[in-house]
Tab-separated table of C-alpha atoms in Angstrom:
chain	number	residue	atom	x	y	z
A	3	MET	CA	3.727	21.245	16.964
A	4	THR	CA	0.469	22.523	15.521
A	5	VAL	CA	-1.831	19.513	15.896
A	6	PHE	CA	-2.839	18.002	19.251
A	7	PRO	CA	0.296	18.612	21.329
A	8	ALA	CA	0.269	16.329	24.378
A	9	GLY	CA	2.622	16.868	27.320
A	10	PHE	CA	3.651	14.465	30.085
A	11	PHE	CA	5.812	14.895	33.172
A	12	VAL	CA	8.283	12.019	33.527
A	13	ASP	CA	11.414	11.844	35.647
A	14	TYR	CA	13.429	10.560	32.713
A	15	ASP	CA	16.865	10.986	34.362
A	16	ASN	CA	15.854	9.719	37.829
A	17	ASP	CA	16.869	12.922	39.653
A	18	SER	CA	13.581	13.248	41.602
A	19	ASP	CA	12.051	16.046	39.536
A	20	GLY	CA	9.633	15.960	36.632
A	21	ASP	CA	10.905	16.545	33.113
A	22	LEU	CA	8.568	17.354	30.215
A	23	ILE	CA	7.981	15.083	27.221
A	24	VAL	CA	5.796	16.473	24.429
A	25	THR	CA	4.441	14.626	21.414
A	26	THR	CA	1.388	14.732	19.172
A	27	ASN	CA	-1.842	12.891	19.871
A	28	ASP	CA	-2.773	12.641	16.194
A	29	HIS	CA	-1.529	10.117	13.636
A	30	GLN	CA	-2.922	11.735	10.491
A	31	LEU	CA	-1.967	15.438	10.392
A	32	GLY	CA	0.406	15.540	13.358
A	33	LEU	CA	4.179	15.221	13.197
A	34	ASN	CA	5.399	11.669	12.555
A	35	THR	CA	9.139	12.409	12.658
A	36	GLU	CA	11.002	14.711	15.040
A	37	HIS	CA	7.942	14.320	17.206
A	38	ILE	CA	9.095	13.344	20.726
A	39	TRP	CA	10.412	16.501	22.376
A	40	LEU	CA	12.266	16.384	25.678
A	41	TYR	CA	12.562	19.365	28.025
A	42	GLU	CA	14.801	18.659	31.017
A	43	ASN	CA	13.916	20.244	34.352
A	44	PHE	CA	16.985	21.920	35.868
A	45	ASN	CA	15.133	23.007	38.993
A	46	THR	CA	12.527	21.427	41.279
A	47	ASN	CA	8.879	20.517	40.816
A	48	ASP	CA	7.939	23.732	42.630
A	49	THR	CA	9.972	26.021	40.394
A	50	PHE	CA	10.337	24.525	36.946
A	51	ASP	CA	13.272	25.388	34.720
A	52	LEU	CA	12.518	23.425	31.544
A	53	GLN	CA	15.163	23.489	28.836
A	54	PHE	CA	14.805	21.857	25.426
A	55	GLN	CA	17.166	18.900	24.853
A	56	THR	CA	16.058	16.954	21.751
A	57	ASP	CA	13.144	16.463	19.355
A	58	THR	CA	13.938	12.754	18.838
A	59	PHE	CA	13.864	11.418	22.402
A	60	LEU	CA	13.859	7.576	22.327
A	61	ILE	CA	13.548	7.448	18.526
A	62	SER	CA	16.988	8.740	17.502
A	63	ASP	CA	18.443	5.212	17.542
A	64	ILE	CA	15.583	3.349	15.850
A	65	ILE	CA	14.147	3.249	12.329
A	66	ASP	CA	11.076	5.452	11.914
A	67	ILE	CA	10.141	6.590	8.413
A	68	GLY	CA	6.954	8.424	9.384
A	69	SER	CA	3.775	6.445	8.863
A	70	TYR	CA	2.415	3.409	7.028
A	71	SER	CA	5.831	1.837	6.402
A	72	LYS	CA	5.923	-0.810	3.674
A	73	PRO	CA	9.427	-2.358	3.540
A	74	ILE	CA	10.723	-4.991	1.135
A	75	PHE	CA	14.065	-6.720	0.635
A	76	PHE	CA	15.748	-5.441	-2.545
A	77	ASN	CA	19.071	-6.182	-4.263
A	78	TYR	CA	20.353	-2.599	-4.413
A	79	ASN	CA	24.070	-3.038	-5.078
A	80	ASN	CA	24.171	-6.556	-6.537
A	81	ASP	CA	26.343	-8.023	-3.763
A	82	ASN	CA	23.917	-10.821	-2.802
A	83	LEU	CA	23.254	-9.134	0.570
A	84	PRO	CA	19.540	-8.229	0.757
A	85	ASP	CA	19.032	-4.488	1.229
A	86	ILE	CA	15.786	-2.773	2.245
A	87	VAL	CA	13.580	-0.342	0.340
A	88	ALA	CA	10.588	1.019	2.236
A	89	GLY	CA	7.649	3.090	1.140
A	90	ALA	CA	5.915	5.521	3.455
A	91	SER	CA	2.617	7.356	3.444
A	92	THR	CA	4.032	10.774	4.242
A	93	THR	CA	6.974	11.926	6.329
A	94	PHE	CA	6.138	15.097	8.255
A	95	GLY	CA	8.558	16.840	10.598
A	96	LYS	CA	9.200	20.295	12.041
A	97	SER	CA	9.960	21.691	8.585
A	98	ALA	CA	6.171	21.522	8.025
A	99	THR	CA	6.861	20.017	4.574
A	100	PHE	CA	5.249	16.742	3.650
A	101	LYS	CA	7.754	14.377	2.014
A	102	TYR	CA	6.912	11.414	-0.162
A	103	GLY	CA	9.466	8.820	-1.107
A	104	LEU	CA	11.191	5.480	-0.816
A	105	TRP	CA	13.767	5.027	1.939
A	106	LEU	CA	16.801	2.890	1.088
A	107	TYR	CA	18.801	0.965	3.688
A	108	LYS	CA	21.993	-0.698	2.450
A	109	ASN	CA	23.070	-4.017	3.967
A	110	THR	CA	26.620	-3.437	5.211
A	111	GLY	CA	26.797	-6.692	7.168
A	112	THR	CA	27.693	-10.202	6.096
A	113	THR	CA	25.841	-13.163	4.600
A	114	THR	CA	25.094	-14.460	8.111
A	115	SER	CA	24.787	-11.197	10.053
A	116	PRO	CA	22.920	-8.415	8.242
A	117	LYS	CA	23.308	-4.760	9.212
A	118	PHE	CA	21.291	-1.985	7.617
A	119	GLU	CA	22.354	1.651	7.203
A	120	LEU	CA	20.298	4.512	5.758
A	121	VAL	CA	21.448	5.598	2.286
A	122	SER	CA	18.573	7.734	0.987
A	123	LYS	CA	15.169	9.081	2.017
A	124	ASP	CA	14.167	9.597	-1.629
A	125	PHE	CA	15.405	6.565	-3.549
A	126	GLY	CA	14.161	6.739	-7.134
A	127	GLY	CA	13.274	10.440	-6.883
A	128	LEU	CA	9.571	10.047	-6.078
A	129	ASN	CA	9.305	12.899	-3.548
A	130	SER	CA	8.602	15.511	-6.220
A	131	TYR	CA	5.629	13.462	-7.478
A	132	ALA	CA	3.786	13.935	-4.138
A	133	GLN	CA	2.181	10.489	-4.163
A	134	SER	CA	1.547	8.986	-0.758
A	135	HIS	CA	1.168	5.458	0.683
A	136	LEU	CA	3.997	4.124	-1.462
A	137	ALA	CA	4.234	0.318	-1.569
A	138	PRO	CA	7.227	-1.136	-3.469
A	139	ALA	CA	7.654	-4.579	-5.041
A	140	SER	CA	10.829	-5.840	-6.733
A	141	GLY	CA	11.568	-8.131	-9.641
A	142	ASP	CA	13.507	-8.232	-12.907
A	143	ILE	CA	10.588	-6.986	-14.978
A	144	ASP	CA	12.541	-6.441	-18.207
A	145	ASN	CA	14.812	-9.493	-17.834
A	146	ASP	CA	18.064	-7.522	-18.053
A	147	GLY	CA	19.778	-8.971	-14.981
A	148	ASP	CA	18.763	-6.468	-12.284
A	149	ASP	CA	15.794	-5.932	-9.995
A	150	ASP	CA	13.346	-3.192	-10.962
A	151	LEU	CA	10.610	-1.712	-8.787
A	152	LEU	CA	6.859	-1.407	-9.119
A	153	VAL	CA	5.447	1.031	-6.549
A	154	GLY	CA	1.782	1.226	-5.613
A	155	ASN	CA	0.266	4.475	-4.359
A	156	PHE	CA	-2.757	5.921	-2.576
A	157	ASP	CA	-4.651	6.501	-5.830
A	158	GLY	CA	-4.593	2.772	-6.623
A	159	ASN	CA	-2.084	3.128	-9.474
A	160	ILE	CA	1.388	1.690	-10.103
A	161	ILE	CA	4.677	3.539	-10.719
A	162	PHE	CA	7.460	1.763	-12.662
A	163	LEU	CA	11.065	2.409	-11.636
A	164	GLU	CA	13.389	0.716	-14.126
A	165	ASN	CA	16.831	-0.284	-12.866
A	166	LEU	CA	19.460	0.607	-15.479
A	167	SER	CA	22.459	-0.959	-13.716
A	168	GLY	CA	22.347	-4.238	-15.632
A	169	GLY	CA	23.257	-6.129	-12.471
A	170	ILE	CA	26.583	-4.321	-11.964
A	171	GLY	CA	27.209	-2.004	-9.004
A	172	ASN	CA	24.559	0.171	-7.379
A	173	ALA	CA	21.071	0.386	-8.803
A	174	VAL	CA	20.467	3.343	-11.148
A	175	MET	CA	16.779	4.130	-11.413
A	176	ALA	CA	15.303	5.683	-14.557
A	177	THR	CA	12.732	8.481	-14.559
A	178	PRO	CA	9.564	7.131	-12.912
A	179	GLN	CA	6.766	5.967	-15.198
A	180	VAL	CA	3.568	6.963	-13.392
A	181	PHE	CA	0.213	5.271	-14.040
A	182	TYR	CA	2.084	2.242	-15.365
A	183	GLN	CA	0.042	0.222	-17.897
A	184	SER	CA	-3.049	2.169	-16.756
A	185	ILE	CA	-3.409	-0.125	-13.737
A	186	ASP	CA	-5.993	1.204	-11.261
A	187	VAL	CA	-7.334	-0.873	-8.349
A	188	GLY	CA	-9.202	1.999	-6.713
A	189	SER	CA	-7.150	2.921	-3.644
A	190	ASN	CA	-3.922	1.936	-1.878
A	191	ALA	CA	-2.334	-0.349	-4.462
A	192	THR	CA	0.156	-2.836	-2.953
A	193	PRO	CA	1.884	-4.869	-5.701
A	194	CYS	CA	3.665	-8.226	-5.559
A	195	LEU	CA	5.616	-9.810	-8.440
A	196	ILE	CA	5.951	-13.587	-8.904
A	197	ASP	CA	5.951	-16.102	-11.746
A	198	ILE	CA	2.660	-17.830	-10.991
A	199	GLU	CA	2.615	-20.343	-13.840
A	200	GLN	CA	6.403	-20.887	-13.950
A	201	ASP	CA	6.560	-19.860	-17.599
A	202	GLY	CA	9.536	-17.532	-17.066
A	203	LYS	CA	7.350	-14.406	-16.951
A	204	LEU	CA	6.582	-12.368	-13.837
A	205	ASP	CA	2.904	-11.917	-13.032
A	206	LEU	CA	1.435	-9.170	-10.863
A	207	ILE	CA	-0.741	-9.426	-7.743
A	208	VAL	CA	-2.102	-6.152	-6.319
A	209	GLY	CA	-3.774	-5.608	-2.968
A	210	GLU	CA	-6.046	-2.672	-2.230
A	211	ALA	CA	-7.995	-0.806	0.450
A	212	ASN	CA	-11.050	-3.061	0.104
A	213	GLY	CA	-9.042	-6.058	1.353
A	214	ASN	CA	-9.202	-8.204	-1.800
A	215	LEU	CA	-6.514	-9.101	-4.365
A	216	ASN	CA	-6.284	-8.348	-8.091
A	217	TYR	CA	-4.506	-10.848	-10.371
A	218	TYR	CA	-2.789	-9.529	-13.508
A	219	HIS	CA	-1.487	-12.336	-15.743
A	220	ASN	CA	1.564	-11.481	-17.862
A	221	THR	CA	0.346	-11.994	-21.424
A	222	GLY	CA	3.464	-10.337	-22.846
A	223	THR	CA	7.039	-11.630	-22.752
A	224	ASP	CA	9.714	-12.000	-20.080
A	225	SER	CA	11.294	-8.692	-21.167
A	226	GLU	CA	8.187	-6.735	-22.252
A	227	PRO	CA	5.389	-7.707	-19.869
A	228	ILE	CA	1.750	-6.938	-20.499
A	229	PHE	CA	-0.214	-7.246	-17.267
A	230	THR	CA	-3.754	-8.321	-18.129
A	231	LEU	CA	-6.414	-8.355	-15.410
A	232	GLU	CA	-7.700	-11.893	-14.832
A	233	SER	CA	-9.530	-11.484	-11.511
A	234	GLU	CA	-10.502	-8.634	-9.184
A	235	LEU	CA	-11.356	-11.051	-6.357
A	236	TRP	CA	-8.449	-13.437	-6.793
A	237	GLY	CA	-8.627	-16.611	-4.730
A	238	GLY	CA	-11.588	-15.318	-2.734
A	239	VAL	CA	-9.108	-13.477	-0.508
A	240	ASP	CA	-10.763	-11.004	1.865
A	241	VAL	CA	-8.695	-9.814	4.838
A	242	ARG	CA	-11.299	-7.457	6.276
A	243	ALA	CA	-11.940	-7.922	9.978
A	244	GLU	CA	-15.475	-8.744	11.058
A	245	LEU	CA	-17.850	-5.825	10.357
A	246	ALA	CA	-14.986	-3.756	8.867
A	247	VAL	CA	-15.554	-1.874	5.609
A	248	THR	CA	-11.895	-1.896	4.522
A	249	GLY	CA	-9.096	-4.448	4.803
A	250	TYR	CA	-5.966	-2.973	3.144
A	251	SER	CA	-4.543	-6.210	1.735
A	252	THR	CA	-0.759	-6.366	1.246
A	253	PRO	CA	0.266	-9.599	-0.552
A	254	PHE	CA	3.587	-11.436	-0.476
A	255	MET	CA	3.992	-14.711	-2.385
A	256	TYR	CA	6.764	-17.304	-2.336
A	257	ARG	CA	7.486	-20.953	-3.110
A	258	ASN	CA	8.381	-23.322	-0.278
A	259	GLU	CA	11.016	-26.054	-0.286
A	260	ASN	CA	8.610	-28.292	-2.246
A	261	ASP	CA	8.097	-25.578	-4.899
A	262	SER	CA	4.491	-25.028	-3.793
A	263	LEU	CA	3.039	-21.531	-3.918
A	264	TYR	CA	2.119	-19.813	-0.667
A	265	LEU	CA	0.428	-16.486	-0.158
A	266	LEU	CA	0.839	-14.317	2.925
A	267	CYS	CA	-1.351	-11.247	3.116
A	268	GLY	CA	-1.069	-8.406	5.598
A	269	SER	CA	-4.120	-6.470	6.673
A	270	GLN	CA	-5.517	-3.362	8.300
A	271	SER	CA	-6.160	-5.317	11.501
A	272	GLY	CA	-2.463	-6.160	11.965
A	273	TYR	CA	-2.716	-9.890	11.272
A	274	VAL	CA	-1.122	-11.978	8.507
A	275	HIS	CA	-3.388	-14.364	6.583
A	276	GLN	CA	-1.826	-17.454	4.968
A	277	TYR	CA	-3.229	-19.289	1.928
A	278	ASN	CA	-2.132	-22.363	-0.025
A	279	GLU	CA	-3.553	-24.807	-2.637
A	280	ILE	CA	-3.115	-21.959	-5.110
A	281	GLU	CA	-1.966	-23.675	-8.328
A	282	ASP	CA	-5.105	-25.854	-8.383
A	283	ALA	CA	-7.404	-22.875	-7.936
A	284	LEU	CA	-5.877	-20.002	-9.895
A	285	LEU	CA	-9.301	-18.626	-10.741
A	286	GLY	CA	-11.089	-20.353	-7.893
A	287	GLU	CA	-10.847	-20.019	-4.115
A	288	PHE	CA	-7.673	-20.567	-2.099
A	289	PHE	CA	-7.477	-22.450	1.185
A	290	GLU	CA	-6.849	-20.152	4.153
A	291	THR	CA	-4.627	-22.036	6.599
A	292	THR	CA	-4.597	-19.295	9.261
A	293	ASP	CA	-5.627	-15.671	9.755
A	294	ASN	CA	-2.761	-15.069	12.224
A	295	TYR	CA	0.401	-16.507	10.669
A	296	TYR	CA	2.757	-14.634	13.026
A	297	GLN	CA	0.678	-15.557	16.096
A	298	TYR	CA	1.210	-11.902	16.922
A	299	ASP	CA	-0.434	-8.553	16.271
A	300	ALA	CA	2.304	-6.670	14.410
A	301	GLY	CA	0.395	-3.379	14.157
A	302	ASN	CA	-2.423	-1.891	12.092
A	303	TYR	CA	-2.035	-1.592	8.320
A	304	LEU	CA	0.531	-4.382	8.258
A	305	ALA	CA	2.684	-4.906	5.154
A	306	LEU	CA	5.294	-7.664	4.796
A	307	ASN	CA	8.019	-9.130	2.622
A	308	GLY	CA	10.427	-12.053	2.978
A	309	ALA	CA	13.960	-13.255	2.178
A	310	ASP	CA	16.680	-15.415	3.724
A	311	ILE	CA	18.791	-12.549	5.076
A	312	ASN	CA	21.133	-14.571	7.341
A	313	ASN	CA	21.817	-17.560	5.072
A	314	ASP	CA	20.292	-20.117	7.475
A	315	GLY	CA	18.049	-21.764	4.884
A	316	ASN	CA	14.891	-20.181	6.321
A	317	MET	CA	12.986	-17.136	5.193
A	318	GLU	CA	12.878	-14.094	7.462
A	319	PHE	CA	10.004	-11.615	7.227
A	320	ILE	CA	10.150	-7.837	7.446
A	321	THR	CA	7.005	-6.005	8.471
A	322	GLY	CA	5.875	-2.386	8.434
A	323	ASN	CA	2.769	-0.770	9.863
A	324	LEU	CA	0.947	2.471	10.637
A	325	ARG	CA	3.595	3.518	13.181
A	326	GLY	CA	6.314	3.787	10.515
A	327	GLY	CA	8.904	1.377	11.901
A	328	PHE	CA	10.142	-2.089	10.885
A	329	GLN	CA	9.946	-5.470	12.586
A	330	ILE	CA	11.843	-8.580	11.483
A	331	PHE	CA	10.549	-12.065	12.273
A	332	GLU	CA	12.546	-15.280	11.968
A	333	LYS	CA	11.588	-18.927	12.245
A	334	ASP	CA	11.664	-20.410	15.748
A	335	LYS	CA	14.545	-22.893	15.598
A	336	PHE	CA	13.863	-24.482	18.979
A	337	THR	CA	11.625	-27.536	19.311
A	338	PRO	CA	10.405	-28.077	22.880
A	339	ILE	CA	10.635	-31.627	24.213
A	340	ALA	CA	7.782	-31.042	26.609
A	341	SER	CA	5.589	-28.206	27.824
A	342	PRO	CA	6.636	-27.733	31.442
A	343	GLU	CA	4.982	-25.345	33.850
A	344	ILE	CA	6.821	-22.042	33.760
A	345	PRO	CA	7.797	-20.784	37.219
A	346	SER	CA	6.702	-17.235	37.863
A	347	LEU	CA	6.597	-14.681	40.615
A	348	LEU	CA	4.032	-12.192	41.855
A	349	LEU	CA	5.108	-8.761	43.141
A	350	ILE	CA	2.689	-6.764	45.329
A	351	PRO	CA	1.953	-3.960	45.841
A	352	ASN	CA	3.117	-2.627	42.530
A	353	PRO	CA	3.823	0.291	42.410
A	354	THR	CA	5.066	0.431	45.998
A	355	ARG	CA	6.561	2.986	48.378
A	356	ASP	CA	8.570	1.110	50.996
A	357	GLN	CA	7.888	-2.638	50.887
A	358	ILE	CA	7.586	-5.388	48.283
A	359	HIS	CA	6.038	-8.836	48.822
A	360	ILE	CA	7.190	-11.650	46.520
A	361	THR	CA	5.190	-14.839	45.972
A	362	LEU	CA	6.829	-17.666	43.996
A	363	ASN	CA	4.524	-19.843	41.889
A	364	ASN	CA	5.226	-23.451	40.870
A	365	PHE	CA	8.427	-23.898	42.881
A	366	SER	CA	9.340	-23.791	46.565
A	367	GLY	CA	12.033	-21.149	46.553
A	368	ALA	CA	14.342	-23.281	48.707
A	369	ASN	CA	18.042	-22.384	48.413
A	370	SER	CA	17.282	-19.455	46.118
A	371	ILE	CA	18.928	-16.060	45.725
A	372	VAL	CA	16.798	-12.928	45.452
A	373	SER	CA	18.452	-9.994	43.662
A	374	ILE	CA	17.149	-6.504	42.872
A	375	TYR	CA	18.636	-4.308	40.141
A	376	ASN	CA	17.989	-0.654	39.301
A	377	ILE	CA	17.213	0.679	35.832
A	378	ALA	CA	20.956	1.042	35.116
A	379	GLY	CA	21.484	-2.689	35.725
A	380	GLU	CA	23.287	-2.197	39.045
A	381	LYS	CA	22.603	-4.763	41.766
A	382	VAL	CA	21.219	-2.798	44.736
A	383	LEU	CA	20.112	-5.660	47.004
A	384	GLN	CA	20.696	-9.409	47.345
A	385	LEU	CA	19.566	-11.955	49.926
A	386	LYS	CA	19.319	-15.720	50.409
A	387	ASN	CA	15.878	-17.297	50.595
A	388	ASN	CA	14.188	-20.615	51.497
A	389	ASP	CA	10.512	-19.709	51.183
A	390	ARG	CA	7.801	-19.183	48.565
A	391	HIS	CA	6.747	-15.941	50.265
A	392	ILE	CA	9.277	-13.137	50.715
A	393	SER	CA	8.765	-9.674	52.221
A	394	ILE	CA	11.419	-7.017	51.686
A	395	SER	CA	11.562	-3.564	53.239
A	396	LEU	CA	13.092	-1.287	50.643
A	397	PRO	CA	16.063	0.764	51.908
A	398	VAL	CA	15.773	4.537	51.884
A	399	THR	CA	18.575	4.576	49.308
A	400	PHE	CA	16.108	3.193	46.722
A	401	LEU	CA	15.229	6.155	44.489
A	402	PRO	CA	11.854	6.312	42.713
A	403	GLY	CA	11.856	4.405	39.443
A	404	MET	CA	11.706	0.914	37.938
A	405	TYR	CA	13.505	-2.071	39.494
A	406	PHE	CA	14.108	-5.632	38.275
A	407	VAL	CA	13.823	-8.686	40.528
A	408	THR	CA	15.441	-12.084	39.888
A	409	VAL	CA	14.996	-15.257	41.927
A	410	THR	CA	17.511	-17.978	41.053
A	411	THR	CA	18.168	-21.569	42.071
A	412	ASN	CA	20.454	-24.178	40.512
A	413	GLN	CA	17.730	-25.016	37.980
A	414	THR	CA	15.439	-22.004	37.881
A	415	LEU	CA	15.557	-18.314	37.002
A	416	VAL	CA	12.447	-16.118	37.228
A	417	THR	CA	12.220	-12.375	36.822
A	418	GLY	CA	9.837	-9.540	37.484
A	419	THR	CA	9.662	-5.750	37.710
A	420	PHE	CA	8.194	-3.249	40.107
A	421	ILE	CA	8.028	0.528	40.395
A	422	LYS	CA	9.184	2.416	43.475
A	423	LEU	CA	7.165	5.584	44.101
């Protein structure tokens, strides 16, 4: 681990001695895979005996493709189950070899319950081209019944990956066409394909590092597109944060249930901007409905894509970011009847050594049950309660670590956590 190694002592197995976790404190040249190393302490904190256990502590069971993940839904094997193709900036592990490519995850679930499994870390064979910050977009560009890929890169250009499968079986990608149609938006091209004018021909929208959008109208045919630049500041879109020099726009466009065009645009700041009133202002300025569509900061250098992956009639969104993982967002299907006060509890002191004081807010606590669970989910203490203020002396059997507290009545459940030193 050559760049900024950072070590931390953590009692990860709760055996009262410190184990060593090492990672990098750099997100540009440091490792971004195989980068959380665990050394277990087989002795005491006075005489350490640290033995290496794994280089993927915590991350072995999650998706992490390195950095700057840009996932999209893609019909890989023509089974009507949306798969995932994701571009990365670079993947850098202990081999000390930078890898560049598209990661493919096949959907092995059902129409209502998707499940994604890794198939390839170099789908389309782009690793040998050593082009970073890959950003894929899918669409049937040549109108032959299968989804092709356009892939943006760090240099601001587009790579064309033609799908030769003809809509039968697994996708078969042709030799990449680099610098496709001489498109160059400067830096960090992020393409999106959609038929803007509903003339049967896919048009091309491309985001870039400056935070604006470029609109390329298809002046060719539905099988031999010619992408002609119409606007470099399309719709007046600018996703730069206040006083920021760059914005890193990542567009995704779709039509809603009323067949109206909507534009969602990810950004360097981690927020999703939404625009509508697009058809009436193709070369004018769009209306920005919100600069935080998710109502959530999903991570810097956010990229997104959408599809109905569970057949519920609503679009789900997949999001990537600087950290290299994926997040999936779905529509909230619950409509609150009212906005009641949410009962809560206060735990002090926290962390604590031998005593915890619980204060219940917004309800009396009468006829309630207080339960404490350890990190393994085992109930280690339970008592009946009739007060808003509860003081508990922690038994000596409580080992250092995190504990969960629940207070329940017939109508109420509130939870909290505290740390025992």
